[in-house]
């Protein structure tokens, strides 16, 4: 899948001391791009090129395990990152490594003009950072939602939406919030017969998220 310029969901109902116009201007200064890489190791050249022209890259499906995290910085010494791995809660040793899957990350330059704080919120499908922008910091969420195909995946989709909702509630009074990534659903010509599309639309409405 090719990288896509971010058309993020962002919260519109918080921080009464800052006007909507100011919020949009503040968020608009950030150059973001989202990329479902389907294996970080085979996309180093593309990621390096993207980092030259964007402040932040939101990565889905990097396919790395926890013991491989050094690979993020090995291919570019100027990369800073925050990543989540599918085995975060139960690390897989190298000798038992299966085929890689899932994982999220946010990349930025070490010499970025922005001060970045890594946040622990969310499981391996959600990576969060705080970007120190004035007058209000930005909370950036990189999201990889479960794909379709089974009841287990549908339940995981609901659970991940719940996690994102809890994060929004936690930070909504103090941050501008941007959510972007691979949602495995669509708002374009959303069918009332597609449960995923309905759930995503209802989620956006519940948390006052807009494109």
Short mmCIF file of C-alpha atoms in Angstrom, two decimals:
data_model
loop_
_atom_site.label_atom_id
_atom_site.label_comp_id
_atom_site.label_asym_id
_atom_site.label_seq_id
_atom_site.Cartn_x
_atom_site.Cartn_y
_atom_site.Cartn_z
CA UNK A 1 0.00 0.00 0.00
CA UNK A 2 1.34 3.44 -0.88
CA UNK A 3 1.76 6.09 1.81
CA UNK A 4 -1.10 8.55 2.08
CA UNK A 5 -1.14 12.19 3.18
CA UNK A 6 -2.94 12.33 6.49
CA UNK A 7 -6.61 13.28 6.45
CA UNK A 8 -6.95 12.78 10.19
CA UNK A 9 -9.85 12.72 12.56
CA UNK A 10 -9.47 15.44 15.16
CA UNK A 11 -11.47 16.45 18.21
CA UNK A 12 -13.47 19.65 17.97
CA UNK A 13 -15.20 19.99 21.34
CA UNK A 14 -12.51 20.93 23.85
CA UNK A 15 -10.29 23.75 25.15
CA UNK A 16 -12.72 26.65 25.22
CA UNK A 17 -9.83 29.10 25.60
CA UNK A 18 -8.67 28.41 22.04
CA UNK A 19 -10.72 29.25 18.96
CA UNK A 20 -11.43 26.68 16.24
CA UNK A 21 -9.47 28.76 13.75
CA UNK A 22 -6.43 28.73 16.03
CA UNK A 23 -6.68 24.97 16.46
CA UNK A 24 -6.80 24.34 12.72
CA UNK A 25 -3.85 26.67 12.15
CA UNK A 26 -1.82 24.96 14.86
CA UNK A 27 -2.55 21.46 13.57
CA UNK A 28 -2.04 22.57 9.97
CA UNK A 29 1.59 23.45 10.65
CA UNK A 30 2.42 19.77 11.18
CA UNK A 31 3.38 17.76 8.12
CA UNK A 32 2.08 14.23 8.66
CA UNK A 33 1.82 11.12 6.51
CA UNK A 34 0.40 7.68 7.26
CA UNK A 35 1.84 4.49 5.74
CA UNK A 36 0.79 0.85 6.07
CA UNK A 37 4.21 -0.57 5.20
CA UNK A 38 3.41 -4.30 5.50
CA UNK A 39 7.00 -5.00 6.58
CA UNK A 40 9.31 -2.18 7.61
CA UNK A 41 12.42 -4.05 6.43
CA UNK A 42 11.40 -3.87 2.77
CA UNK A 43 10.50 -0.17 2.85
CA UNK A 44 13.57 1.58 4.27
CA UNK A 45 14.23 3.66 1.14
CA UNK A 46 10.65 4.92 0.94
CA UNK A 47 10.57 5.79 4.64
CA UNK A 48 13.84 7.72 4.40
CA UNK A 49 12.44 9.72 1.47
CA UNK A 50 9.22 10.46 3.36
CA UNK A 51 11.13 11.60 6.42
CA UNK A 52 12.91 14.21 4.31
CA UNK A 53 9.61 15.91 3.50
CA UNK A 54 7.42 15.28 6.56
CA UNK A 55 7.61 16.01 10.27
CA UNK A 56 6.03 12.73 11.33
CA UNK A 57 5.38 9.33 9.69
CA UNK A 58 2.64 7.15 11.13
CA UNK A 59 3.47 3.49 10.46
CA UNK A 60 1.11 0.52 10.53
CA UNK A 61 2.07 -3.17 10.15
CA UNK A 62 5.80 -2.77 10.68
CA UNK A 63 5.88 -6.53 11.42
CA UNK A 64 8.66 -6.26 13.98
CA UNK A 65 8.83 -7.98 17.33
CA UNK A 66 10.08 -6.34 20.51
CA UNK A 67 13.59 -7.78 20.21
CA UNK A 68 13.90 -6.20 16.75
CA UNK A 69 13.19 -2.61 17.78
CA UNK A 70 16.79 -1.55 17.12
CA UNK A 71 16.04 -1.93 13.39
CA UNK A 72 14.18 1.39 13.46
CA UNK A 73 17.35 3.34 14.19
CA UNK A 74 19.82 1.10 12.35
CA UNK A 75 18.68 2.11 8.88
CA UNK A 76 18.75 5.84 9.67
CA UNK A 77 20.71 7.23 12.61
CA UNK A 78 18.64 10.45 12.53
CA UNK A 79 15.34 8.66 13.23
CA UNK A 80 13.58 8.98 16.56
CA UNK A 81 10.57 6.74 17.10
CA UNK A 82 7.92 5.40 19.41
CA UNK A 83 6.69 1.91 18.54
CA UNK A 84 4.35 -0.78 19.80
CA UNK A 85 4.85 -4.47 19.07
CA UNK A 86 2.42 -7.36 18.92
CA UNK A 87 4.44 -9.17 21.61
CA UNK A 88 4.74 -6.22 24.02
CA UNK A 89 2.88 -8.07 26.78
CA UNK A 90 4.62 -11.42 26.13
CA UNK A 91 7.97 -10.94 24.32
CA UNK A 92 8.92 -13.57 21.76
CA UNK A 93 12.59 -14.68 21.87
CA UNK A 94 14.54 -14.63 18.58
CA UNK A 95 14.77 -18.41 18.45
CA UNK A 96 10.95 -18.69 18.38
CA UNK A 97 10.32 -15.89 15.89
CA UNK A 98 7.29 -16.51 13.62
CA UNK A 99 6.38 -14.47 10.54
CA UNK A 100 6.00 -10.83 11.50
CA UNK A 101 2.62 -9.11 11.71
CA UNK A 102 0.83 -6.01 13.02
CA UNK A 103 2.57 -3.30 15.07
CA UNK A 104 2.36 0.52 14.98
CA UNK A 105 4.95 3.29 15.19
CA UNK A 106 5.47 7.02 14.80
CA UNK A 107 8.77 8.26 13.34
CA UNK A 108 10.32 11.72 13.36
CA UNK A 109 13.74 13.32 12.96
CA UNK A 110 15.97 13.51 16.03
CA UNK A 111 16.70 17.12 15.16
CA UNK A 112 13.02 17.97 14.80
CA UNK A 113 11.94 21.47 15.79
CA UNK A 114 9.24 19.87 17.92
CA UNK A 115 9.71 18.47 21.41
CA UNK A 116 8.11 15.02 21.51
CA UNK A 117 7.05 12.93 24.51
CA UNK A 118 6.34 9.22 24.13
CA UNK A 119 3.11 8.13 25.82
CA UNK A 120 2.23 4.60 27.07
CA UNK A 121 -1.49 4.70 26.25
CA UNK A 122 -3.02 1.91 24.15
CA UNK A 123 -1.98 -1.59 23.15
CA UNK A 124 0.09 -2.60 20.11
CA UNK A 125 -2.58 -1.25 17.76
CA UNK A 126 -2.24 2.31 19.08
CA UNK A 127 0.91 4.41 19.38
CA UNK A 128 0.63 7.86 21.02
CA UNK A 129 2.97 10.82 21.31
CA UNK A 130 2.62 14.34 22.61
CA UNK A 131 3.94 17.14 20.40
CA UNK A 132 4.81 20.33 22.26
CA UNK A 133 3.04 22.98 20.17
CA UNK A 134 1.94 26.37 21.47
CA UNK A 135 -0.34 27.27 23.06
CA UNK A 136 -1.83 23.75 23.21
CA UNK A 137 0.07 20.45 22.81
CA UNK A 138 -1.00 17.95 20.17
CA UNK A 139 -1.79 14.33 20.98
CA UNK A 140 -1.03 12.22 17.90
CA UNK A 141 -2.45 8.70 17.67
CA UNK A 142 -1.30 6.16 15.08
CA UNK A 143 -3.97 3.46 14.76
CA UNK A 144 -4.05 0.05 13.09
CA UNK A 145 -7.54 -1.43 13.34
CA UNK A 146 -8.17 -5.19 13.02
CA UNK A 147 -9.07 -6.44 9.56
CA UNK A 148 -12.32 -8.19 8.73
CA UNK A 149 -12.82 -11.94 8.57
CA UNK A 150 -13.98 -13.36 11.90
CA UNK A 151 -15.94 -12.71 15.07
CA UNK A 152 -12.68 -12.51 17.01
CA UNK A 153 -11.46 -9.70 14.75
CA UNK A 154 -14.79 -7.90 15.02
CA UNK A 155 -14.55 -8.04 18.82
CA UNK A 156 -10.97 -6.75 18.63
CA UNK A 157 -12.21 -3.87 16.45
CA UNK A 158 -14.75 -2.89 19.12
CA UNK A 159 -12.12 -3.19 21.87
CA UNK A 160 -9.69 -0.97 19.97
CA UNK A 161 -12.36 1.68 19.41
CA UNK A 162 -13.03 1.59 23.16
CA UNK A 163 -9.33 2.14 23.88
CA UNK A 164 -9.19 5.12 21.50
CA UNK A 165 -12.32 6.54 23.14
CA UNK A 166 -10.76 6.29 26.61
CA UNK A 167 -7.61 8.03 25.37
CA UNK A 168 -9.66 10.85 23.85
CA UNK A 169 -11.56 11.35 27.10
CA UNK A 170 -8.29 11.37 29.07
CA UNK A 171 -6.62 14.08 26.97
CA UNK A 172 -9.50 16.02 25.43
CA UNK A 173 -9.44 18.92 27.92
CA UNK A 174 -5.72 19.57 27.56
CA UNK A 175 -4.68 18.64 24.00
CA UNK A 176 -5.57 18.99 20.36
CA UNK A 177 -6.06 15.38 19.28
CA UNK A 178 -5.25 13.86 15.89
CA UNK A 179 -6.09 10.22 15.09
CA UNK A 180 -4.79 8.69 11.85
CA UNK A 181 -3.80 5.32 10.42
CA UNK A 182 -5.42 2.25 8.89
CA UNK A 183 -9.03 2.04 10.09
CA UNK A 184 -10.09 -0.98 7.98
CA UNK A 185 -13.41 0.77 7.37
CA UNK A 186 -14.59 3.62 5.18
CA UNK A 187 -16.75 6.70 5.41
CA UNK A 188 -16.95 6.96 1.63
CA UNK A 189 -20.30 5.71 0.40
CA UNK A 190 -20.67 3.94 3.73
CA UNK A 191 -23.17 1.11 3.44
CA UNK A 192 -25.77 0.71 6.18
CA UNK A 193 -25.20 -3.03 5.71
CA UNK A 194 -21.52 -2.83 6.71
CA UNK A 195 -21.16 -3.03 10.49
CA UNK A 196 -17.61 -1.66 10.45
CA UNK A 197 -18.57 1.45 8.52
CA UNK A 198 -21.53 2.06 10.84
CA UNK A 199 -19.42 1.63 13.96
CA UNK A 200 -16.75 4.01 12.74
CA UNK A 201 -19.32 6.64 11.79
CA UNK A 202 -21.04 6.31 15.18
CA UNK A 203 -17.66 6.52 16.95
CA UNK A 204 -16.80 9.77 15.19
CA UNK A 205 -20.17 11.23 16.14
CA UNK A 206 -19.93 10.09 19.79
CA UNK A 207 -16.51 11.72 20.30
CA UNK A 208 -17.10 14.75 18.06
CA UNK A 209 -14.32 13.78 15.68
CA UNK A 210 -14.16 15.44 12.26
CA UNK A 211 -12.06 15.05 9.12
#
